[in-house]
Coordinates of C-alpha atoms in Angstrom, one line a residue:
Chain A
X105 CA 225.0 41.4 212.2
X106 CA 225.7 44.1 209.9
X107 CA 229.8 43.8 210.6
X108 CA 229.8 40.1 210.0
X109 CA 228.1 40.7 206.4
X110 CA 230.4 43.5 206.1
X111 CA 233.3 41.1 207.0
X112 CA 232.2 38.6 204.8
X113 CA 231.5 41.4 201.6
X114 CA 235.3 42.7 202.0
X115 CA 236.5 39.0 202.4
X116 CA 235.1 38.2 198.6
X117 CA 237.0 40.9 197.3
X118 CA 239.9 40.6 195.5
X119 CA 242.9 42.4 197.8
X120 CA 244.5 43.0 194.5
X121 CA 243.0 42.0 190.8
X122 CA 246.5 42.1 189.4
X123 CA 246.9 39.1 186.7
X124 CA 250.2 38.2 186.3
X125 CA 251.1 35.5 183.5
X126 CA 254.4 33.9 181.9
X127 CA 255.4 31.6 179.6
X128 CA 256.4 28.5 180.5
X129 CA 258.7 26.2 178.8
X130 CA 258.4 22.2 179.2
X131 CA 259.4 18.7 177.8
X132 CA 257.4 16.0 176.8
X133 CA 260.0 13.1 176.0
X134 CA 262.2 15.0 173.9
X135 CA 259.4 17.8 172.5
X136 CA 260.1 21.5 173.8
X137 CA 257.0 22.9 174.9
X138 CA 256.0 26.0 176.1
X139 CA 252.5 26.9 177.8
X140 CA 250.9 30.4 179.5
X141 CA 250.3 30.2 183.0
X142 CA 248.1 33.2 184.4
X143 CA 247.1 33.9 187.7
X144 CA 245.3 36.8 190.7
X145 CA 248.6 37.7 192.1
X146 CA 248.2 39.0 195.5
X147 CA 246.9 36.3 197.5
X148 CA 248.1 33.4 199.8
X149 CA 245.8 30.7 199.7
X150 CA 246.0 28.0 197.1
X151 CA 243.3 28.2 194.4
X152 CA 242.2 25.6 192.2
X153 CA 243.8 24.9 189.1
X154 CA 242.5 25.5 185.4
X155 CA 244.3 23.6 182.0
X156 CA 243.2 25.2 179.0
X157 CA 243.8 23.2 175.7
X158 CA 244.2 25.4 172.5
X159 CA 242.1 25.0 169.4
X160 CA 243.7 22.9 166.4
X161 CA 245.7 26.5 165.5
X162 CA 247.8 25.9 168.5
X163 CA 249.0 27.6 171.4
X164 CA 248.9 31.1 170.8
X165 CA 246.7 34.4 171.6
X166 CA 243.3 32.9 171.8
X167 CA 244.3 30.4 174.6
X168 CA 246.4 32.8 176.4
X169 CA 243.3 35.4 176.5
X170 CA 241.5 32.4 177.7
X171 CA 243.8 31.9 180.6
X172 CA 243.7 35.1 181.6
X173 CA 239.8 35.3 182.3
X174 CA 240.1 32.4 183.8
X175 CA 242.8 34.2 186.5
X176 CA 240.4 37.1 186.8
X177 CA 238.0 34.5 188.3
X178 CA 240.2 33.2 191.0
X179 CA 241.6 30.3 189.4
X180 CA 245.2 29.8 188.8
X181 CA 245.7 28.8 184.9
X182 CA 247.9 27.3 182.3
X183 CA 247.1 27.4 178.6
X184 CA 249.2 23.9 177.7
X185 CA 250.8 23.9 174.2
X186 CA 250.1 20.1 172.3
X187 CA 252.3 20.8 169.1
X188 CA 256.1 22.2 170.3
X189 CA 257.4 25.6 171.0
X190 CA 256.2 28.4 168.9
X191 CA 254.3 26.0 166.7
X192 CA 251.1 27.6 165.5
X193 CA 249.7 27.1 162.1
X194 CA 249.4 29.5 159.3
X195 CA 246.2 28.0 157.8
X196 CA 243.5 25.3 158.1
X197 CA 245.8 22.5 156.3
X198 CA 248.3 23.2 158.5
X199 CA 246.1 23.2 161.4
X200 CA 244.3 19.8 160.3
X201 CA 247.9 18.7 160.5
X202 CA 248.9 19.5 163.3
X203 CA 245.6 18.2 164.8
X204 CA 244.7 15.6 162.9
X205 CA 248.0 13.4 164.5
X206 CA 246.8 13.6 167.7
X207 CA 242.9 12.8 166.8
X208 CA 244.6 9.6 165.1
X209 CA 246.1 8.8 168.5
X210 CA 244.5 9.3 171.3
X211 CA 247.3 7.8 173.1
X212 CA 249.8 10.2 172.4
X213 CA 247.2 12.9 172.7
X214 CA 246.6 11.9 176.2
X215 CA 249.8 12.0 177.1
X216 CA 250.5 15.1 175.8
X217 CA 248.1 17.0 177.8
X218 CA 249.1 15.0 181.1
X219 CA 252.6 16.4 180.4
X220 CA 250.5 20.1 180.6
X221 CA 248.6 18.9 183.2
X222 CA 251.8 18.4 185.4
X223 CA 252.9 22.0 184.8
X224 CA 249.8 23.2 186.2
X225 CA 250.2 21.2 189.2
X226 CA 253.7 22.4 189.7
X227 CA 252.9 26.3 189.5
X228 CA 252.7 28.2 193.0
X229 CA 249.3 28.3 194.4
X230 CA 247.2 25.3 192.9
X231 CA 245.3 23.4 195.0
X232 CA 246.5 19.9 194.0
X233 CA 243.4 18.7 194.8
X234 CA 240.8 21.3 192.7
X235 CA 241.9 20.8 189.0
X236 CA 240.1 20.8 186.1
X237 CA 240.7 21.3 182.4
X238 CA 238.5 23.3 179.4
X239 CA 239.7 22.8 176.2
X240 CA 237.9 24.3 172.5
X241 CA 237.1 22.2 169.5
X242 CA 240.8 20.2 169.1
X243 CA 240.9 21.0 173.1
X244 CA 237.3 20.1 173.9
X245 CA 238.2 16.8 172.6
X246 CA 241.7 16.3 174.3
X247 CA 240.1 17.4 177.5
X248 CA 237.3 14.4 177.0
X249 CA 240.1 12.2 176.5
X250 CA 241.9 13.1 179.5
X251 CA 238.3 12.4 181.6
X252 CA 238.2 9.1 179.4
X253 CA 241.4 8.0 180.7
X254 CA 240.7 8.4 184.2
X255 CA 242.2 11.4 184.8
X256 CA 241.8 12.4 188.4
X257 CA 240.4 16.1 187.1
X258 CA 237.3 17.6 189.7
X259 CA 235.9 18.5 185.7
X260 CA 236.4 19.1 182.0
X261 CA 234.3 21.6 180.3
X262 CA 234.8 21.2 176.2
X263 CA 233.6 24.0 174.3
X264 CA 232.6 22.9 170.9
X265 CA 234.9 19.7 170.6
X266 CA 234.3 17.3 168.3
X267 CA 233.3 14.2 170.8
X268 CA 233.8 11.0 168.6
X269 CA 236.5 8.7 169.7
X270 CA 237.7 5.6 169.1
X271 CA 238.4 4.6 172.4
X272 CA 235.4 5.4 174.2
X273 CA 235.1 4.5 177.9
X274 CA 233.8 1.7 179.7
X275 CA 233.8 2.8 183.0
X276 CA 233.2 6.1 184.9
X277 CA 235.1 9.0 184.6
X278 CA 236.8 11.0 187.9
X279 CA 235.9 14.3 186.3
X280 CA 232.7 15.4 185.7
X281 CA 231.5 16.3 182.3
X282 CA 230.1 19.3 180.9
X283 CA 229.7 19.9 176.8
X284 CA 229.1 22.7 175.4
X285 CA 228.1 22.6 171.9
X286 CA 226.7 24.2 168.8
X287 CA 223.0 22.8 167.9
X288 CA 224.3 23.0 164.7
X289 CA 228.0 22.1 164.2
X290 CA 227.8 20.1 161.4
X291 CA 231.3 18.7 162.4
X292 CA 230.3 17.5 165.6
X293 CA 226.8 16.7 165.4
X294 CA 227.7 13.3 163.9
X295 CA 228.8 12.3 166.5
X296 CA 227.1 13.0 169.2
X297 CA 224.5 10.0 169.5
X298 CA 227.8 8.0 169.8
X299 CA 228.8 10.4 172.8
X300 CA 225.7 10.4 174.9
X301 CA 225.9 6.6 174.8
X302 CA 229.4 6.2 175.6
X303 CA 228.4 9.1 178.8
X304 CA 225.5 6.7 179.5
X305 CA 227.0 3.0 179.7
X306 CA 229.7 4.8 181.6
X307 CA 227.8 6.0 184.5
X308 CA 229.8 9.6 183.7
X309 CA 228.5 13.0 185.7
X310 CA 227.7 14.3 182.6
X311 CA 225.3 17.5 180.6
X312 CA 225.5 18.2 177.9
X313 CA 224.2 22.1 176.9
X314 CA 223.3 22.5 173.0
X315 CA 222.9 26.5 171.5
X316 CA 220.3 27.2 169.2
X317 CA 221.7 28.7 166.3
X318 CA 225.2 28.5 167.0
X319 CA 227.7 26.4 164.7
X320 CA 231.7 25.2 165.0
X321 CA 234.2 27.8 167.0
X322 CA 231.3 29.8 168.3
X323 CA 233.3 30.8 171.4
X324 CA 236.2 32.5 168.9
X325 CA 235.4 35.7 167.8
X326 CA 238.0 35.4 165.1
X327 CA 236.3 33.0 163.0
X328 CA 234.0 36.1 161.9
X329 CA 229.9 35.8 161.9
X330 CA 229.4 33.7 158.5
X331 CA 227.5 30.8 159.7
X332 CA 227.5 29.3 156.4
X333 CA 231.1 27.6 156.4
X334 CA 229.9 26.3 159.7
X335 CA 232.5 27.8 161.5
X336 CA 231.5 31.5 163.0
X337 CA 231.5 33.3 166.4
X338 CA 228.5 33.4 167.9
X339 CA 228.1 36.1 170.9
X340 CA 225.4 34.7 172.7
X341 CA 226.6 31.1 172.6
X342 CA 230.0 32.7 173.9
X343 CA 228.8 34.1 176.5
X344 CA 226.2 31.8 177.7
X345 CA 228.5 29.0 178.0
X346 CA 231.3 30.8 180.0
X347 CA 228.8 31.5 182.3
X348 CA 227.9 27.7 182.4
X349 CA 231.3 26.9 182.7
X350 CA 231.8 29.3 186.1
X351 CA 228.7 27.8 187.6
X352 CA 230.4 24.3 187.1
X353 CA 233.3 25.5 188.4
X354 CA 231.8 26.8 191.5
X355 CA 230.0 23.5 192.5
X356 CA 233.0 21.1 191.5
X357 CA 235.0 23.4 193.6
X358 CA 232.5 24.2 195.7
X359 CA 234.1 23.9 199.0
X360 CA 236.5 27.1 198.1
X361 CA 234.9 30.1 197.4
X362 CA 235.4 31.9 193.8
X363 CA 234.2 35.0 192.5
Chain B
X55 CA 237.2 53.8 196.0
X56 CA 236.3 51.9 199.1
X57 CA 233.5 54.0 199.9
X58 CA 232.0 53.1 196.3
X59 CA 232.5 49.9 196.8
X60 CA 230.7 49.7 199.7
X61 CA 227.5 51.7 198.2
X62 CA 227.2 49.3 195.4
X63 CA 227.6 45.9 198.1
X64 CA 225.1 47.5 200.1
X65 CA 222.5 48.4 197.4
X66 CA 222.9 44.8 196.4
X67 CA 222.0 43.6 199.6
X68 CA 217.9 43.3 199.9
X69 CA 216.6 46.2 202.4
X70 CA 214.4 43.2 203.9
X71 CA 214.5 39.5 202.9
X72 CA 210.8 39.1 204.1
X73 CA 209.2 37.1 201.4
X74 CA 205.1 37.9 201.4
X75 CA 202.6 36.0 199.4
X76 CA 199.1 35.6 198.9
X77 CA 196.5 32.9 197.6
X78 CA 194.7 35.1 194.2
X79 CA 191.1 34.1 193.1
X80 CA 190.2 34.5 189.6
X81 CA 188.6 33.1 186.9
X82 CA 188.5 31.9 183.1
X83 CA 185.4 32.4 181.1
X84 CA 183.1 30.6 184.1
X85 CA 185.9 28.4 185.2
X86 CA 187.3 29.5 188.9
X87 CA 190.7 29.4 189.5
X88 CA 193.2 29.8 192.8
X89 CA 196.8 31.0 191.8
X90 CA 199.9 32.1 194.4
X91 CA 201.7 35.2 194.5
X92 CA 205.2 35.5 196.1
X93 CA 207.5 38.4 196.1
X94 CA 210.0 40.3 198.4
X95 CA 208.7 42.8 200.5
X96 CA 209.9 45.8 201.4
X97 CA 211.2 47.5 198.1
X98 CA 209.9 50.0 196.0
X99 CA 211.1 49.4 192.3
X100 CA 209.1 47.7 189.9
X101 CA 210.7 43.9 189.8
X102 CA 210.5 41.2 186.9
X103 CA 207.8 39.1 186.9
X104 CA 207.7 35.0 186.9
X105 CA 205.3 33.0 185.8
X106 CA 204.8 29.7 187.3
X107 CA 203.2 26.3 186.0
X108 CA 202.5 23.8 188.1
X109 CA 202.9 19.8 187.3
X110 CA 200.2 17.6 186.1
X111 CA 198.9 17.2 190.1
X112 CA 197.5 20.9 189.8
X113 CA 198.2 23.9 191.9
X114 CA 199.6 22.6 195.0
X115 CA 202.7 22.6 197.4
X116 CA 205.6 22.2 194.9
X117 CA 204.8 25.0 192.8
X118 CA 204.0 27.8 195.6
X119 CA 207.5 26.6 197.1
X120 CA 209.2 27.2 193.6
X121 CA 207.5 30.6 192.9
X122 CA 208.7 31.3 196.9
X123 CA 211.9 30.4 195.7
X124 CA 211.7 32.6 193.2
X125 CA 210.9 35.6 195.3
X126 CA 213.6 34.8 197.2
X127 CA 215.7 35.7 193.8
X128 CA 214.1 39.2 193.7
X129 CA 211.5 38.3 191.1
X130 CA 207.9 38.2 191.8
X131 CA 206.0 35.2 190.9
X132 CA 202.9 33.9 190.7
X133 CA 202.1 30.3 190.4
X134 CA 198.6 30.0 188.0
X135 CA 196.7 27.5 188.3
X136 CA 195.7 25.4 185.4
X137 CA 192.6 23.4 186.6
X138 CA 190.7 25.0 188.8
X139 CA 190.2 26.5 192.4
X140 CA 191.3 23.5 194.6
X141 CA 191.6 20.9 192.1
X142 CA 194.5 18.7 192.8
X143 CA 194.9 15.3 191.6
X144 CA 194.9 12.8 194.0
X145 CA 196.5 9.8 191.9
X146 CA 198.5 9.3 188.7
X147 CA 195.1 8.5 186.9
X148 CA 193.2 11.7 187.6
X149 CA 196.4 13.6 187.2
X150 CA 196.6 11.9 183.7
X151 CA 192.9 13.4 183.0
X152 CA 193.2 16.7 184.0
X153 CA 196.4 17.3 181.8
X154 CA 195.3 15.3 179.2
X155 CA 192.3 17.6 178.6
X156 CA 194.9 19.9 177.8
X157 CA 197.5 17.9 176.0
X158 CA 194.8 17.2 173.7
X159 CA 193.9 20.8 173.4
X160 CA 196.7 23.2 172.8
X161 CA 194.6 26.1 172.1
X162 CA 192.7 25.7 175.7
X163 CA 196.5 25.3 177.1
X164 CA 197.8 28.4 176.0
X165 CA 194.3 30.4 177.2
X166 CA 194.6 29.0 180.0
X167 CA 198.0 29.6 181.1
X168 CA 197.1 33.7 179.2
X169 CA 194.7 34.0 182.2
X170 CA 197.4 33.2 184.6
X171 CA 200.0 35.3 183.1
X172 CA 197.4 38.5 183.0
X173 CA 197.1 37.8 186.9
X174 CA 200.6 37.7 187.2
X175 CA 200.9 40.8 185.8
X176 CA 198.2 42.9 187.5
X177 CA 200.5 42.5 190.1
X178 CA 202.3 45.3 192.1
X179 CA 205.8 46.0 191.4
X180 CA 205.8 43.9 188.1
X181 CA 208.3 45.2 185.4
X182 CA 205.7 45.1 182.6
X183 CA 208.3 44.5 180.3
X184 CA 210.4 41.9 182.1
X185 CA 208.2 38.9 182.1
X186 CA 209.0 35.4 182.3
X187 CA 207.4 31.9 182.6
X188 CA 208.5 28.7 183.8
X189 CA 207.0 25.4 184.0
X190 CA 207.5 21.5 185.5
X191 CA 206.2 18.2 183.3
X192 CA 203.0 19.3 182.0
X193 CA 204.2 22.9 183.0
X194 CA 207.3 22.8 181.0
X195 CA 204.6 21.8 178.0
X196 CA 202.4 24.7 178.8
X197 CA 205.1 27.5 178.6
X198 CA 206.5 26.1 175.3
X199 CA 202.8 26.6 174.2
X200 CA 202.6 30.2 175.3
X201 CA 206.2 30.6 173.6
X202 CA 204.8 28.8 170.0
X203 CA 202.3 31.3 170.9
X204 CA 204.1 34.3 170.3
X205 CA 203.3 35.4 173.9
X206 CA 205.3 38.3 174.3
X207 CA 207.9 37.2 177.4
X208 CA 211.8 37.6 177.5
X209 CA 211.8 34.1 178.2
X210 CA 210.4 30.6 179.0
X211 CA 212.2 27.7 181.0
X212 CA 210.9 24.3 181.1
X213 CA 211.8 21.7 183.4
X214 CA 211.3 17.7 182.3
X215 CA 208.5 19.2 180.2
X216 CA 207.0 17.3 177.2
X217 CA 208.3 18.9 174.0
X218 CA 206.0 17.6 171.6
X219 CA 203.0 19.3 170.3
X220 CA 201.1 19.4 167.4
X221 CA 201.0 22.8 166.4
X222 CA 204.8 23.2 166.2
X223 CA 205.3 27.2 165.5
X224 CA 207.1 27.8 162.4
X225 CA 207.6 31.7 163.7
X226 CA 210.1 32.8 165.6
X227 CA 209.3 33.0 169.2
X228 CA 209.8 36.4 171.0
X229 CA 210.7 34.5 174.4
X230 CA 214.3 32.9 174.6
X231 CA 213.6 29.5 175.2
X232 CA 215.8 27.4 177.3
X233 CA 215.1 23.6 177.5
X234 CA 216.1 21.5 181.0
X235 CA 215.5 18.1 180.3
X236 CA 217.3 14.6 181.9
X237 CA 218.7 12.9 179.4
X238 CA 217.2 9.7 180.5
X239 CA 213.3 11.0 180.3
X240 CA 211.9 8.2 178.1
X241 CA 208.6 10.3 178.6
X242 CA 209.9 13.3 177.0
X243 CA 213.0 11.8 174.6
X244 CA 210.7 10.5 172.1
X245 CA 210.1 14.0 171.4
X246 CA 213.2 15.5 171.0
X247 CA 214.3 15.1 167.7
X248 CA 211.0 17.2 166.8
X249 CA 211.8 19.6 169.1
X250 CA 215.0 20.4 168.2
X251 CA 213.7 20.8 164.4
X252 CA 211.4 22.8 165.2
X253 CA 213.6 24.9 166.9
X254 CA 216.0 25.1 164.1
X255 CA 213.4 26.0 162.0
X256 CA 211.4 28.9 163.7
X257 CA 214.8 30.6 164.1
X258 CA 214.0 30.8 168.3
X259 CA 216.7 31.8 170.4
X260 CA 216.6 28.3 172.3
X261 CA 219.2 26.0 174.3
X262 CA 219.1 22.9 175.4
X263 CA 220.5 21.2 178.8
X264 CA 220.4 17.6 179.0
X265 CA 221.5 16.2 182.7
X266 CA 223.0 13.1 182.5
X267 CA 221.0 10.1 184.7
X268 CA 218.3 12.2 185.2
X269 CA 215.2 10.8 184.6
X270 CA 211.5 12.9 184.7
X271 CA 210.5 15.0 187.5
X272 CA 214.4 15.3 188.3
X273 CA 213.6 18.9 190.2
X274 CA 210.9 17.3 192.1
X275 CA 211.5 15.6 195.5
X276 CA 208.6 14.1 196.6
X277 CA 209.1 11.4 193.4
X278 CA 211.8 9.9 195.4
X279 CA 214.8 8.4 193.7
X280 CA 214.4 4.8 192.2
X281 CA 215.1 5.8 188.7
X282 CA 213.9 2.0 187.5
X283 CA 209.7 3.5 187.5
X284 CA 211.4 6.6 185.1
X285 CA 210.1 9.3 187.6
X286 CA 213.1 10.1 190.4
X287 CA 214.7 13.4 192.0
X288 CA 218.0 13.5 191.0
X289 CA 219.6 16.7 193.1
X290 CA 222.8 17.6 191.2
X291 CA 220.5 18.3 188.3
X292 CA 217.5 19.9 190.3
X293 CA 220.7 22.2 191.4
X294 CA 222.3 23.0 188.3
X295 CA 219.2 23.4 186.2
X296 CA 218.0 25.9 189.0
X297 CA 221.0 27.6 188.5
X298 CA 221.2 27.7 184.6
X299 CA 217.6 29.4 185.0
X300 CA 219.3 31.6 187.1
X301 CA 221.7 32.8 184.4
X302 CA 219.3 32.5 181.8
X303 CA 217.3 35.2 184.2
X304 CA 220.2 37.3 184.6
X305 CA 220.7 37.6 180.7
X306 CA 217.0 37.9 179.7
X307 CA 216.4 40.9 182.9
X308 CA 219.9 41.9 182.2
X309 CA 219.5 45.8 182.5
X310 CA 217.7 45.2 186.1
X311 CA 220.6 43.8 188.9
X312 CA 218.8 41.0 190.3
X313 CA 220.4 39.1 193.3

């Protein structure tokens, strides 16, 4: 009795915690790309597969960290890039920019992130069958439009996206659903009514988690701790939802065992 | 390095999984009650302490089998009861009185669930400052009381409870207050709007899940699962909800390991 626990203790350890990550360069049509993959190296089975969509900045050091804690759980990773190789704004109006032509199409922002999506799939290891995408604020909402278009994703987790859209769903989404959201992001809180609706007529797998207190970006501890431009990290939110995030993992993945 | 490894997997593992409880007479002012104590026998450190509150039906099977459950976690609970040695509805109507006398009078709710948390902690092996209370329908209700209260607990979690009240606190709350509620609970969605306010403006530390096509009693088997009467199990958020308390335990304990 005592070996087979002892068998099944060394088993969940990690033979080696060594991340290993490298930049990956991609088309879309005729747009260079160029995303992060990260993963445990050191092991033989497949492991599911995480997309990460960057925030409206871009692909940079914020997604890549991202990717990287997402390796140190087991999962094989790629942070996607949306805007082109080495695009990453200097400032918010650049950002906005950069954002704001994908948030006024939806089609192109879908396809965008399929185009990451397929670089996932193709890295060594994935389970082509365990995928899922997170994405924050810009990438919340890409990853909600990739479940919104039928993506066959086991979940997307959206960390403070914004969730209006104008092509809402009628029917119900392969991936499950979680949102995790700022009680009070005044940039997304308009549209959330809007959101649980659209979840509701669609017959989604859906939640929805709200944080007291917290506002936009509060996952990013570089937007500082000012609450009042309604952008600011907030720690508790941060980590409360990762930890959210890893329990959804383990049950839409639940037939593979993660750490 | 191995060997270290090893100490820590095996002080993690529980020296004896045997889970001991015990029916505990007491009483408020003249009124005699019958609460349930679970815990995990067989260790010697003091352990947090979980407070359970039964549904509108009274003190009866499902609470004893959550509070076991609980034990089963490493905590050790005790399920209070709320109306009175042996009283246990036996229909919707009488279930409806008994709570009602206390939806009607918040003050009596809060003394009454006091008297159960004192029991609780008279307890052996109950971390005096790690105390916790959960609650189901009319308990969710009763813990958000003893939280507007001021009761001093690391946290409250309520499941498909009520979130109105009256006497909405305009203090902050000591206890962390995490909110687990189906997003289709036409009982309890009139209320959330309040709730959410009030939250904001007491400055608790709060969250707030919503399960998508759950309806009340989602954690609660025996209501079956025809949503159409707004009363149904719903398992996949019985499960994560369960878990998300889980985590929320974790955090709120955080300097005690807990399994």
């Amino acid at each position: 009795m005592k070996y087979a626990i002892l068998a099944v203790l060394f088993a969940a350890l990690p033979a080696q915690a060594l991340i290993k990550t490298k930049l990956v360069e991609y088309k879309h049509g005729d747009v260079v790309l160029q995303g992060y993959a990260a993963w445990e190296d050191g092991f033989k089975d497949t492991r599911p597969g995480v997309l990460v969509v960057h925030e409206w900045w871009g692909q940079g050091p914020y997604a890549r960290r991202r990717a990287e804690q997402l390796a140190k759980l087991g999962y094989t990773a790629f942070a996607l890039d949306m805007y082109g190789k080495g695009v990453y704004a200097k400032d918010h109006e650049e950002a906005g920019k950069l954002a704001g032509a994908f948030f006024g199409d939806r089609k192109a922002m879908r396809e965008r992130a399929l185009a990451g999506l397929e670089q996932l799939k193709k890295l060594p290891f994935v389970d082509q069958g365990k995928v899922a995408a997170i994405g924050y604020c810009f990438g919340g909402t890409t990853v909600l439009e990739l479940a919104r278009a039928g993506t066959d994703l086991k979940g997307v987790a959206s960390f403070h996206g914004n969730l209006a859209t104008p092509t809402p769903t009628t029917e119900k989404p392969k991936a499950s659903i979680l949102v995790l959201h700022g009680a009070d992001d005044n940039f997304v809180n308009p549209g959330v009514p809007a959101f649980i609706e659209e979840m509701r007529k669609s017959g989604a797998d859906w939640s929805f988690v709200q944080y007291g207190g917290a506002v936009h970006s509060f996952t990013v501890p570089e937007a500082g701790t000012d609450t009042s431009k309604g952008m600011a990290y907030n720690k508790e939110a941060d980590r409360r939802s990762w930890e959210t995030m890893k329990s959804f993992f383990e049950e839409i993945f639940s037939d593979k065992p993660t750490k």
